[in-house]
């Protein structure tokens, strides 16, 4: 691809891709003509034990009821119906363990596993409406556990296996979980890290303070010694594995609680986001089918997320399995035993759809294009991005190096709270722009508005505003577990008069009316009265050939209110020329955005502080920039990274 072609403003789909795509432009017309009829049609892609009579009941806003008098079973939709339709021998999950072990699990085998787990959970006395905490790495039993809960109407709360015992206890207590499912340990870069031990620490953390947990069910994974409490603790292989593989799924109300997923709150107390069954499954299934252009029985799909996050719930478990996907699930890190691991997996299984986070794309850029170039990636036909806005430079690299300059990229915007994808290109329809989320999907309505709720005008330089959702959607959260007041205050108070959901993200519309997400509003800096997005400055820095990754924070400044402080990692080829490089980078930002956005300080650092899910902890960088004591570093992959960062500031 020529330099000019590589830097086009817009990338339309090829005629060949468009001709075979699941989605066409008519979807937008259908959705705007009759929204309820559109969502009724999407819901009819599922199996309903009892049909509904009303699509949406918004009379108790901001709590929605979708398909309220309909009944379905989420696990039946993800597993049983595919087996009954004659697809039992199709592989559901190609599981790849970090040490190199692997398993291929067909839909028939998955049904047997889920049935065994459901039978054993019933034997433990669990009943529909009870809560189960799942604290596991990316092993097949984690997915089996989620589906078994869904099958029985048990509300699961998956807690990311990288969280501390304190974080686990907080979530267990909030949901009053009766059962915790975990593993003995988890593999991390070739070493076994204890996990059952963390559960014990969590349950004994508050001394004599009672908890709701009756049993801890343990999957043997790394064979390490584990602490044991007789009668409370149970081995999976001695219990679930021995249970009957026959189980009949019962229908539940469409509004039956499917899961609680905790997300960070500004107050420090995590918010238990509640999702229900029928509407959630309708939208995750619809978006997975259309946004990823997934063809059942043909594609091999890989979402690199962890089930501890909403992406893992919606685009590893419920969306793909409801659409009869064959998918890769990988247990480990992208650089174990070396940086080739992801591309070896793509080659091994012939992955055709690959969905990952911008932070990982930028990490691959940092490692260099010769690594993916050493592998046959010709099976890849569609790429996806999730988690934060992707900067244009990374977008182009992703398309060019990983997608051979032809694979469409779907840059998806959504949240734990929205349940599934809300804003994204439709491959086969949208002419994509590097870094733009583009437009709300058919059936979804989003606006960019100012403080007063007035729509911002497209293309104006100062047209940055707030992203709001002005119509209810099927997979929307139904509340915060146990705290409906906080639900109303957090998401609905700001635009209460209009009845809009405020996403907490800034956005802008370009001259074509296409939507660009600017990141969290609390990631928007106010410099001399100008709103500048951290994502925009980071993108400008990464646009420099020598920068692999950047994190930007606003630090208090007596003169300007906030000063921009940047932390950058250089590419392997780049030379750190000290003050000359810093001056060059500052000039780049001035040129790309405006002299107002010129960083006050730029620090070249060896690493950035990241959580295990790949999120950069800007809050902690702000502490460093302002010379404060560090806040909580327990969720970081490597807390020692701050010593190296501090050294650069000394």
Coordinates of C-alpha atoms in Angstrom, one line a residue:
X1 CA 0.0 0.0 0.0
X2 CA 1.4 3.4 -0.9
X3 CA 2.0 6.0 1.7
X4 CA -0.8 8.1 0.3
X5 CA -3.3 5.2 0.2
X6 CA -2.3 4.3 3.8
X7 CA -3.2 7.7 5.0
X8 CA -6.6 8.1 3.3
X9 CA -9.3 9.7 5.4
X10 CA -11.8 7.0 4.7
X11 CA -11.8 3.3 3.9
X12 CA -14.9 2.0 2.2
X13 CA -15.6 -1.8 2.3
X14 CA -14.5 -3.8 -0.7
X15 CA -17.3 -4.7 -3.1
X16 CA -16.6 -8.4 -2.4
X17 CA -16.9 -7.9 1.4
X18 CA -20.1 -5.8 1.0
X19 CA -21.7 -8.4 -1.3
X20 CA -21.4 -11.2 1.3
X21 CA -21.9 -9.1 4.5
X22 CA -24.6 -10.0 7.1
X23 CA -25.6 -6.3 7.4
X24 CA -26.7 -3.9 4.7
X25 CA -27.9 -0.2 4.8
X26 CA -31.5 -1.3 4.9
X27 CA -31.0 -2.2 8.7
X28 CA -30.8 1.6 9.4
X29 CA -34.0 2.2 7.5
X30 CA -35.9 -0.6 9.2
X31 CA -34.8 0.6 12.7
X32 CA -35.8 4.2 12.1
X33 CA -39.1 3.3 10.5
X34 CA -40.3 1.3 13.5
X35 CA -37.9 0.8 16.4
X36 CA -40.1 -1.7 18.3
X37 CA -40.7 -3.8 15.2
X38 CA -36.9 -3.8 14.5
X39 CA -36.1 -5.1 18.0
X40 CA -38.9 -7.6 17.9
X41 CA -37.3 -9.0 14.7
X42 CA -33.8 -9.2 16.4
X43 CA -35.4 -11.0 19.4
X44 CA -37.0 -13.5 17.1
X45 CA -33.4 -14.7 16.2
X46 CA -33.5 -16.4 19.7
X47 CA -35.6 -19.3 20.9
X48 CA -38.4 -18.2 23.2
X49 CA -40.2 -20.8 25.4
X50 CA -43.0 -18.3 25.6
X51 CA -43.4 -15.4 23.2
X52 CA -43.8 -11.8 24.5
X53 CA -46.7 -9.5 23.8
X54 CA -45.0 -6.1 24.4
X55 CA -41.5 -5.2 23.1
X56 CA -40.7 -2.3 25.5
X57 CA -42.3 -1.0 28.7
X58 CA -40.6 2.3 29.6
X59 CA -43.4 3.4 32.0
X60 CA -41.0 3.0 35.0
X61 CA -38.2 4.9 33.5
X62 CA -35.2 4.9 34.0
X63 CA -35.8 1.1 34.5
X64 CA -36.7 -0.6 31.3
X65 CA -38.6 -3.8 30.7
X66 CA -37.9 -5.5 27.3
X67 CA -40.1 -8.5 26.1
X68 CA -41.3 -8.6 29.7
X69 CA -43.9 -11.3 29.5
X70 CA -41.7 -13.5 27.3
X71 CA -39.8 -16.5 28.7
X72 CA -36.5 -18.0 27.6
X73 CA -33.5 -19.8 28.8
X74 CA -30.2 -18.1 28.0
X75 CA -28.1 -21.3 28.2
X76 CA -30.6 -23.2 26.0
X77 CA -30.1 -20.4 23.4
X78 CA -26.3 -20.7 23.6
X79 CA -25.9 -24.4 23.6
X80 CA -29.0 -26.8 23.5
X81 CA -30.7 -25.4 20.4
X82 CA -27.5 -25.8 18.3
X83 CA -27.2 -29.5 19.3
X84 CA -30.9 -30.0 18.6
X85 CA -30.4 -28.4 15.2
X86 CA -27.8 -31.0 14.3
X87 CA -24.6 -29.0 15.0
X88 CA -23.5 -31.0 18.1
X89 CA -20.2 -32.0 16.4
X90 CA -19.2 -28.4 15.6
X91 CA -16.4 -27.1 17.8
X92 CA -17.7 -24.4 20.2
X93 CA -14.4 -23.6 21.9
X94 CA -10.8 -24.1 20.8
X95 CA -9.2 -23.6 24.2
X96 CA -5.5 -22.9 24.4
X97 CA -3.8 -23.1 27.7
X98 CA -0.8 -20.9 28.5
X99 CA 1.7 -23.8 29.0
X100 CA 0.7 -25.1 25.5
X101 CA -2.0 -27.6 26.5
X102 CA -5.3 -27.4 24.5
X103 CA -8.8 -28.7 24.2
X104 CA -11.4 -28.7 21.5
X105 CA -14.9 -28.7 23.0
X106 CA -17.9 -29.4 20.7
X107 CA -21.4 -28.0 21.3
X108 CA -22.5 -31.5 22.4
X109 CA -19.6 -31.8 24.9
X110 CA -20.3 -28.2 26.1
X111 CA -24.0 -29.2 26.7
X112 CA -22.9 -32.2 28.7
X113 CA -20.5 -30.1 30.8
X114 CA -23.0 -27.4 31.5
X115 CA -25.7 -30.0 32.4
X116 CA -23.3 -31.7 34.9
X117 CA -22.6 -28.3 36.5
X118 CA -26.3 -27.4 36.6
X119 CA -27.1 -30.8 38.2
X120 CA -24.4 -30.3 40.9
X121 CA -25.3 -26.7 41.7
X122 CA -28.9 -27.9 42.2
X123 CA -27.6 -30.7 44.5
X124 CA -25.9 -28.0 46.6
X125 CA -29.3 -26.5 47.2
X126 CA -28.9 -23.4 44.9
X127 CA -32.1 -21.9 43.6
X128 CA -33.1 -19.4 40.9
X129 CA -32.3 -15.9 42.1
X130 CA -29.3 -17.0 44.3
X131 CA -26.0 -15.4 43.5
X132 CA -22.7 -17.2 42.6
X133 CA -19.3 -15.6 42.5
X134 CA -16.9 -16.9 39.8
X135 CA -13.2 -16.0 40.4
X136 CA -11.3 -17.9 37.7
X137 CA -8.7 -17.5 35.0
X138 CA -9.6 -18.2 31.3
X139 CA -10.3 -21.9 31.6
X140 CA -13.3 -23.7 30.0
X141 CA -14.8 -24.4 33.4
X142 CA -15.3 -20.6 33.9
X143 CA -17.5 -20.5 30.8
X144 CA -19.3 -23.7 31.8
X145 CA -20.0 -22.2 35.2
X146 CA -21.5 -19.0 33.7
X147 CA -23.7 -21.0 31.4
X148 CA -24.8 -23.4 34.2
X149 CA -25.8 -20.4 36.3
X150 CA -27.7 -18.9 33.4
X151 CA -29.4 -22.3 32.9
X152 CA -30.6 -22.4 36.5
X153 CA -31.6 -18.7 36.8
X154 CA -28.6 -18.2 39.3
X155 CA -27.3 -14.7 39.0
X156 CA -23.5 -14.8 38.4
X157 CA -21.0 -12.3 39.5
X158 CA -17.7 -12.9 37.7
X159 CA -14.8 -11.3 39.6
X160 CA -11.6 -10.9 37.5
X161 CA -9.0 -13.4 38.8
X162 CA -6.4 -10.5 39.0
X163 CA -8.4 -8.8 41.7
X164 CA -7.2 -8.8 45.3
X165 CA -8.8 -10.8 48.1
X166 CA -10.2 -7.6 49.5
X167 CA -11.8 -6.7 46.2
X168 CA -13.3 -10.3 46.0
X169 CA -14.7 -10.1 49.5
X170 CA -16.3 -6.7 48.8
X171 CA -18.1 -8.1 45.7
X172 CA -19.1 -11.4 47.5
X173 CA -20.6 -9.4 50.4
X174 CA -22.4 -6.9 48.2
X175 CA -24.1 -9.7 46.2
X176 CA -24.5 -12.1 49.1
X177 CA -23.1 -14.9 47.0
X178 CA -23.8 -18.5 48.3
X179 CA -21.1 -20.2 46.2
X180 CA -17.6 -19.2 45.0
X181 CA -16.1 -21.1 42.0
X182 CA -12.4 -20.8 41.6
X183 CA -9.2 -22.7 40.6
X184 CA -6.3 -23.9 42.7
X185 CA -4.0 -21.5 40.9
X186 CA -3.5 -19.7 37.5
X187 CA -0.7 -19.7 35.0
X188 CA 1.0 -16.3 34.5
X189 CA 4.0 -16.2 32.3
X190 CA 5.0 -19.8 33.1
X191 CA 4.5 -19.5 36.9
X192 CA 1.6 -20.8 38.9
X193 CA 0.0 -18.0 41.0
X194 CA -2.3 -19.2 43.8
X195 CA -6.0 -18.4 43.5
X196 CA -7.8 -20.6 46.0
X197 CA -5.5 -19.1 48.7
X198 CA -6.8 -15.7 47.8
X199 CA -10.4 -16.9 48.3
X200 CA -9.5 -18.2 51.8
X201 CA -7.9 -14.9 52.5
X202 CA -11.0 -13.1 51.3
X203 CA -13.4 -15.2 53.4
X204 CA -11.2 -14.8 56.6
X205 CA -10.3 -11.2 55.8
X206 CA -12.7 -9.6 58.3
X207 CA -12.0 -11.9 61.1
X208 CA -15.3 -13.0 62.6
X209 CA -17.5 -11.0 60.3
X210 CA -19.9 -13.5 58.8
X211 CA -20.2 -13.9 55.0
X212 CA -22.8 -15.6 52.8
X213 CA -20.6 -18.2 51.2
X214 CA -21.6 -21.8 51.9
X215 CA -19.3 -23.6 49.5
X216 CA -16.1 -23.0 47.5
X217 CA -15.9 -25.2 44.4
X218 CA -12.3 -25.6 43.1
X219 CA -11.1 -26.6 39.6
X220 CA -7.7 -28.2 39.6
X221 CA -5.5 -26.3 37.1
X222 CA -1.9 -25.9 38.2
X223 CA -1.7 -28.7 40.8
X224 CA -0.4 -26.5 43.5
X225 CA -1.1 -27.2 47.2
X226 CA -4.2 -25.4 48.4
X227 CA -5.6 -24.6 51.9
X228 CA -8.7 -26.7 52.5
X229 CA -11.8 -26.4 54.7
X230 CA -13.6 -29.7 54.9
X231 CA -17.3 -29.6 54.1
X232 CA -17.1 -26.1 52.7
X233 CA -14.5 -26.7 50.0
X234 CA -15.2 -29.1 47.1
X235 CA -13.1 -30.3 44.2
X236 CA -14.8 -29.9 40.7
X237 CA -13.4 -33.2 39.5
X238 CA -14.9 -35.1 42.5
X239 CA -18.3 -33.4 42.2
X240 CA -19.4 -31.7 39.0
X241 CA -17.4 -34.1 36.8
X242 CA -19.3 -37.1 38.4
X243 CA -22.8 -35.5 37.9
X244 CA -25.3 -36.6 35.2
X245 CA -24.8 -35.0 31.8
X246 CA -28.6 -34.9 31.3
X247 CA -30.5 -31.7 32.3
X248 CA -33.6 -30.0 31.0
X249 CA -33.4 -26.2 30.8
X250 CA -36.4 -24.4 32.3
X251 CA -37.6 -21.0 30.9
X252 CA -37.2 -17.8 32.9
X253 CA -38.8 -14.4 32.6
X254 CA -37.1 -12.1 30.1
X255 CA -36.4 -9.7 33.0
X256 CA -34.8 -12.4 35.2
X257 CA -31.4 -11.1 36.5
X258 CA -28.7 -12.8 34.5
X259 CA -25.6 -11.3 36.0
X260 CA -24.0 -8.6 38.2
X261 CA -20.7 -7.1 37.1
X262 CA -18.8 -4.7 39.3
X263 CA -17.3 -1.6 37.7
X264 CA -15.2 1.1 39.4
X265 CA -17.1 4.0 40.9
X266 CA -16.0 7.6 41.5
X267 CA -16.7 7.1 45.2
X268 CA -14.3 4.1 45.5
X269 CA -17.1 1.6 46.2
X270 CA -17.6 -0.6 43.1
X271 CA -21.0 -0.4 41.4
X272 CA -22.8 -3.7 40.8
X273 CA -24.2 -3.3 37.3
X274 CA -27.3 -5.5 36.9
X275 CA -28.2 -7.1 33.5
X276 CA -31.2 -9.2 32.8
X277 CA -31.9 -12.0 30.3
X278 CA -34.1 -11.4 27.2
X279 CA -33.1 -7.9 26.1
X280 CA -29.4 -8.5 26.9
X281 CA -29.2 -11.7 24.9
X282 CA -31.2 -10.1 22.0
X283 CA -28.7 -7.2 21.6
X284 CA -25.5 -9.1 22.2
X285 CA -26.6 -11.7 19.7
X286 CA -27.6 -9.1 17.1
X287 CA -24.5 -7.0 17.5
X288 CA -22.2 -10.1 17.4
X289 CA -23.9 -11.2 14.1
X290 CA -23.8 -7.9 12.4
X291 CA -20.8 -6.0 13.7
X292 CA -18.4 -9.0 13.4
X293 CA -20.1 -10.3 10.2
X294 CA -20.0 -13.7 11.8
X295 CA -20.8 -16.7 9.6
X296 CA -21.7 -19.8 11.7
X297 CA -19.8 -22.9 10.8
X298 CA -17.3 -20.9 8.6
X299 CA -15.6 -18.3 10.8
X300 CA -13.1 -18.9 13.7
X301 CA -13.6 -16.0 16.1
X302 CA -11.3 -14.8 18.8
X303 CA -12.0 -12.1 21.3
X304 CA -8.9 -11.6 23.5
X305 CA -10.7 -10.2 26.5
X306 CA -11.0 -11.8 29.9
X307 CA -14.4 -13.1 31.2
X308 CA -13.9 -10.9 34.2
X309 CA -14.9 -7.9 32.1
X310 CA -18.1 -7.2 30.2
X311 CA -16.4 -7.8 26.9
X312 CA -15.8 -11.4 28.0
X313 CA -19.4 -11.8 29.1
X314 CA -20.9 -10.3 25.9
X315 CA -18.4 -11.3 23.2
X316 CA -16.9 -14.5 24.5
X317 CA -19.8 -16.2 26.2
X318 CA -23.3 -14.9 25.3
X319 CA -23.0 -13.2 21.9
X320 CA -20.8 -15.7 20.1
X321 CA -22.4 -18.9 21.6
X322 CA -25.9 -17.7 20.8
X323 CA -24.8 -17.4 17.2
X324 CA -23.1 -20.9 17.1
X325 CA -19.6 -19.5 16.8
X326 CA -16.4 -21.6 16.8
X327 CA -14.1 -19.5 18.9
X328 CA -10.6 -19.4 20.4
X329 CA -10.3 -18.9 24.1
X330 CA -6.7 -18.3 25.3
X331 CA -5.6 -18.6 28.9
X332 CA -2.4 -16.6 29.0
X333 CA -0.5 -13.4 28.2
X334 CA 0.4 -12.3 24.7
X335 CA 4.1 -12.6 25.3
X336 CA 4.5 -16.0 26.8
X337 CA 6.7 -17.8 26.0
X338 CA 7.5 -14.9 23.6
X339 CA 5.9 -12.1 21.5
X340 CA 4.8 -14.5 18.8
X341 CA 2.1 -16.2 20.8
X342 CA -1.0 -14.5 19.5
X343 CA 0.0 -14.9 15.9
X344 CA 0.9 -18.5 16.4
X345 CA -2.6 -19.0 17.7
X346 CA -4.1 -17.2 14.8
X347 CA -2.2 -19.5 12.4
X348 CA -2.9 -22.7 14.4
X349 CA -6.7 -22.2 14.3
X350 CA -7.1 -20.1 11.2
X351 CA -8.7 -17.2 13.1
X352 CA -10.8 -15.1 10.8
X353 CA -12.3 -12.5 13.2
X354 CA -10.0 -10.9 15.8
X355 CA -11.3 -8.5 18.5
X356 CA -8.8 -6.8 20.9
X357 CA -8.0 -3.6 22.8
X358 CA -6.1 -0.6 21.4
X359 CA -3.6 -0.9 24.3
X360 CA -2.6 -4.4 22.9
X361 CA -2.4 -3.1 19.3
X362 CA 0.0 -0.4 20.5
X363 CA 2.0 -3.0 22.4
X364 CA 2.3 -5.0 19.2
X365 CA 3.5 -1.8 17.4
X366 CA 6.1 -1.4 20.1
X367 CA 7.3 -5.0 19.6
X368 CA 7.7 -4.3 15.8
X369 CA 6.0 -5.4 12.7
X370 CA 8.5 -8.2 11.9
X371 CA 6.8 -10.3 14.6
X372 CA 3.4 -10.6 12.9
X373 CA 5.2 -10.6 9.5
X374 CA 6.8 -13.9 10.5
X375 CA 3.3 -15.6 10.5
X376 CA 0.6 -16.4 7.9
X377 CA -2.3 -14.2 9.0
X378 CA -4.1 -14.5 5.7
X379 CA -7.1 -16.2 7.5
X380 CA -8.0 -12.8 9.2
X381 CA -10.8 -11.1 7.4
X382 CA -12.2 -8.7 10.0
X383 CA -10.5 -6.9 13.0
X384 CA -12.2 -5.3 16.0
X385 CA -11.2 -2.8 18.7
X386 CA -12.7 -2.3 22.1
X387 CA -12.0 -0.6 25.5
X388 CA -11.0 2.9 24.7
X389 CA -10.8 5.1 21.6
X390 CA -8.1 3.8 19.2
X391 CA -5.7 6.5 17.9
X392 CA -5.5 6.8 14.1
X393 CA -1.9 5.7 14.0
X394 CA -2.6 2.4 15.8
X395 CA -5.8 2.0 13.6
X396 CA -3.8 2.2 10.4
X397 CA -1.0 -0.1 11.7
X398 CA -3.6 -2.6 12.8
X399 CA -5.3 -2.6 9.4
X400 CA -2.0 -2.6 7.4
X401 CA 0.1 -5.0 9.4
X402 CA -2.4 -7.4 10.9
X403 CA -5.2 -7.0 8.3
X404 CA -2.9 -7.0 5.2
X405 CA -4.3 -3.6 4.3
X406 CA -7.7 -5.0 3.4
X407 CA -9.5 -6.2 6.6
X408 CA -12.2 -3.8 7.8
X409 CA -11.8 -2.6 11.4
X410 CA -14.9 -2.3 13.6
X411 CA -14.0 0.3 16.3
X412 CA -16.7 -0.4 18.9
X413 CA -17.9 2.0 21.6
X414 CA -20.0 0.5 24.5
X415 CA -19.7 0.1 28.3
X416 CA -20.3 -2.4 31.1
X417 CA -23.6 -0.4 31.6
X418 CA -24.8 -0.7 28.0
X419 CA -24.2 -4.4 27.9
X420 CA -23.4 -4.6 24.3
X421 CA -22.0 -2.6 21.4
X422 CA -23.8 0.7 20.8
X423 CA -21.7 2.7 18.3
X424 CA -19.6 1.1 15.6
X425 CA -19.1 0.9 11.9
X426 CA -21.1 -1.9 10.1
X427 CA -18.6 -3.8 8.0
X428 CA -19.8 -4.1 4.5
X429 CA -21.7 -0.8 4.9
X430 CA -19.6 1.9 6.5
X431 CA -16.7 3.7 5.0
X432 CA -14.5 3.8 8.1
X433 CA -12.3 6.6 9.3
X434 CA -9.2 5.8 11.4
X435 CA -10.0 6.6 15.1
X436 CA -13.7 7.3 14.6
X437 CA -16.5 5.2 16.2
X438 CA -18.6 6.5 13.3
X439 CA -22.4 6.1 14.1
X440 CA -24.9 4.5 16.4
X441 CA -25.9 1.0 15.3
X442 CA -29.4 0.5 13.8
X443 CA -31.9 0.4 16.7
X444 CA -29.6 2.6 18.9
X445 CA -29.9 6.4 19.3
X446 CA -27.1 8.6 20.5
X447 CA -26.6 12.4 20.6
X448 CA -23.6 14.7 21.2
X449 CA -24.9 17.6 23.3
X450 CA -23.5 20.5 25.3
X451 CA -23.9 21.2 29.1
X452 CA -27.5 22.4 28.6
X453 CA -28.5 19.4 26.4
X454 CA -28.4 21.3 23.1
X455 CA -27.1 19.2 20.2
X456 CA -23.6 20.3 19.1
X457 CA -23.2 21.3 15.5
X458 CA -21.2 19.0 13.2
X459 CA -17.7 20.0 12.1
X460 CA -17.3 23.0 14.4
X461 CA -13.8 23.2 15.9
X462 CA -15.3 23.8 19.4
X463 CA -18.0 21.2 18.9
X464 CA -16.8 18.8 21.6
X465 CA -19.7 17.7 23.8
X466 CA -21.1 14.9 25.9
X467 CA -22.3 11.6 24.6
X468 CA -25.8 10.7 25.6
X469 CA -28.3 7.9 24.8
X470 CA -31.7 9.4 24.3
X471 CA -33.7 6.1 23.8
X472 CA -33.7 3.0 25.9
X473 CA -32.0 -0.1 24.4
X474 CA -32.5 -3.9 25.0
X475 CA -29.2 -4.7 26.8
X476 CA -29.2 -1.6 29.0
X477 CA -28.4 -2.0 32.7
X478 CA -31.5 -2.4 34.9
X479 CA -29.9 -0.7 37.9
X480 CA -27.1 -0.9 40.4
X481 CA -27.4 -3.9 42.7
X482 CA -29.0 -2.9 46.0
X483 CA -28.7 0.9 45.2
X484 CA -31.3 2.2 42.8
X485 CA -30.7 5.8 44.1
X486 CA -27.1 5.6 43.0
X487 CA -28.3 4.3 39.6
X488 CA -30.5 7.3 39.1
X489 CA -27.9 9.8 40.4
X490 CA -25.0 8.3 38.4
X491 CA -26.5 7.9 35.0
X492 CA -29.7 9.9 34.8
X493 CA -29.4 13.0 37.0
X494 CA -27.3 15.1 34.6
X495 CA -30.0 15.2 31.9
X496 CA -32.9 14.3 34.1
X497 CA -35.1 16.9 32.4
X498 CA -34.7 15.3 29.0
X499 CA -34.7 11.7 30.4
X500 CA -31.3 10.9 28.8
X501 CA -28.7 8.4 29.9
X502 CA -25.3 10.2 30.3
X503 CA -22.5 7.9 29.3
X504 CA -19.7 9.8 31.1
X505 CA -17.8 10.2 27.8
X506 CA -17.0 13.2 25.7
X507 CA -17.5 13.1 21.9
X508 CA -17.5 15.2 18.8
X509 CA -19.1 15.2 15.4
X510 CA -17.0 15.8 12.4
X511 CA -18.1 17.7 9.3
X512 CA -19.7 14.6 7.9
X513 CA -21.6 14.0 11.1
X514 CA -19.5 11.0 12.1
X515 CA -18.9 10.5 15.8
X516 CA -15.6 10.5 17.5
X517 CA -15.4 9.4 21.1
X518 CA -12.9 11.5 23.1
X519 CA -12.7 9.3 26.2
X520 CA -14.0 9.7 29.7
X521 CA -15.1 13.2 30.7
X522 CA -12.8 12.9 33.7
X523 CA -10.1 12.3 31.1
X524 CA -10.8 15.7 29.7
X525 CA -8.4 18.4 30.8
X526 CA -9.3 22.0 31.2
X527 CA -6.3 24.1 30.1
X528 CA -6.8 27.8 30.2
X529 CA -10.5 27.3 29.7
X530 CA -10.1 24.9 26.8
X531 CA -11.4 21.3 27.0
X532 CA -8.7 19.0 25.7
X533 CA -9.1 15.3 25.6
X534 CA -6.3 13.1 27.0
X535 CA -7.0 10.7 24.1
X536 CA -6.5 13.4 21.5
X537 CA -3.1 14.4 23.0
X538 CA -2.0 10.7 23.3
X539 CA -3.0 10.2 19.7
X540 CA -0.8 13.1 18.6
X541 CA 2.2 11.8 20.6
X542 CA 1.8 8.3 19.2
X543 CA 1.6 9.8 15.7
X544 CA 5.4 10.6 16.1
X545 CA 7.4 7.7 14.6
X546 CA 9.5 7.3 17.8
X547 CA 6.6 6.8 20.2
X548 CA 5.0 3.4 20.8
X549 CA 2.6 4.4 23.6
X550 CA 1.6 7.5 25.5
X551 CA -0.4 8.3 28.6
X552 CA -1.5 11.9 29.3
X553 CA -2.9 13.4 32.5
X554 CA -3.9 16.9 33.6
X555 CA -1.9 18.1 36.6
X556 CA -2.8 21.2 38.7
X557 CA -1.2 24.3 37.3
X558 CA -1.3 27.7 39.0
X559 CA -1.3 29.5 35.6
X560 CA -3.6 27.4 33.4
X561 CA -5.8 25.5 35.8
X562 CA -4.4 22.2 34.5
X563 CA -1.1 21.5 32.8
X564 CA -0.6 18.6 30.5
X565 CA 1.9 16.0 31.6
X566 CA 2.7 13.2 29.3
X567 CA 4.5 9.8 29.8
X568 CA 5.7 8.1 26.7
X569 CA 7.3 4.8 25.8
X570 CA 9.6 4.8 22.8
X571 CA 9.7 2.2 20.0
X572 CA 12.5 -0.3 19.8
X573 CA 14.2 1.7 17.0
X574 CA 13.8 5.2 18.5
X575 CA 16.8 7.0 20.1
X576 CA 16.2 9.0 23.3
X577 CA 17.9 12.3 22.5
X578 CA 16.7 13.8 25.7
X579 CA 15.6 17.5 25.6
X580 CA 15.7 17.5 21.7
X581 CA 13.2 14.6 21.6
X582 CA 11.0 16.3 24.2
X583 CA 11.0 19.5 22.2
X584 CA 10.1 17.6 19.0
X585 CA 7.2 15.8 20.7
X586 CA 5.8 19.1 22.2
X587 CA 6.0 20.6 18.7
X588 CA 4.2 17.6 17.2
X589 CA 1.3 18.1 19.7
X590 CA 1.1 21.8 19.0
X591 CA 1.0 21.1 15.3
X592 CA -1.5 18.2 15.5
X593 CA -4.0 19.8 17.9
X594 CA -3.1 23.4 19.0
X595 CA -0.4 25.2 20.9
X596 CA -2.8 25.2 23.9
X597 CA -2.5 21.4 24.0
X598 CA 1.3 21.5 24.1
X599 CA 2.4 19.4 27.1
X600 CA 4.0 21.1 30.1
X601 CA 6.2 18.1 30.7
X602 CA 7.0 15.0 28.8
X603 CA 8.7 12.0 30.5
X604 CA 10.2 9.1 28.6
X605 CA 9.5 6.0 30.6
X606 CA 10.3 2.3 30.2
X607 CA 6.7 1.1 31.1
X608 CA 3.3 2.5 31.9
X609 CA 1.3 1.4 34.9
X610 CA -1.5 -0.9 33.7
X611 CA -4.1 -3.1 35.2
X612 CA -4.3 -6.7 34.2
X613 CA -7.0 -5.9 31.7
X614 CA -4.6 -3.5 30.0
X615 CA -6.1 -0.2 31.2
X616 CA -3.6 2.5 31.9
X617 CA -4.0 3.8 35.4
X618 CA -4.0 7.6 34.7
X619 CA -5.2 8.3 38.3
X620 CA -1.8 7.0 39.6
X621 CA 0.1 8.9 36.9
X622 CA -1.7 12.0 38.1
X623 CA -0.4 11.3 41.6
X624 CA 3.1 11.1 40.2
X625 CA 2.7 14.3 38.2
X626 CA 1.5 16.2 41.2
X627 CA 4.1 14.7 43.6
X628 CA 1.5 13.0 45.8
X629 CA 1.8 9.7 47.6
X630 CA 0.5 6.9 45.4
X631 CA -3.1 5.7 45.7
X632 CA -4.1 2.0 45.7
X633 CA -1.7 0.0 43.3
X634 CA -3.2 -3.4 44.1
X635 CA -4.8 -3.9 40.6
X636 CA -1.6 -3.2 38.7
X637 CA 0.3 -5.9 36.9
X638 CA 3.6 -4.5 38.2
X639 CA 3.5 -2.0 41.0
X640 CA 7.3 -1.5 40.7
X641 CA 6.8 0.3 37.4
X642 CA 6.5 3.6 39.5
X643 CA 10.1 3.4 40.7
X644 CA 11.2 3.6 37.0
X645 CA 8.8 6.4 36.3
X646 CA 9.9 8.4 39.4
X647 CA 13.5 8.0 38.3
X648 CA 12.7 9.8 35.0
X649 CA 11.3 12.7 37.0
X650 CA 14.2 13.0 39.4

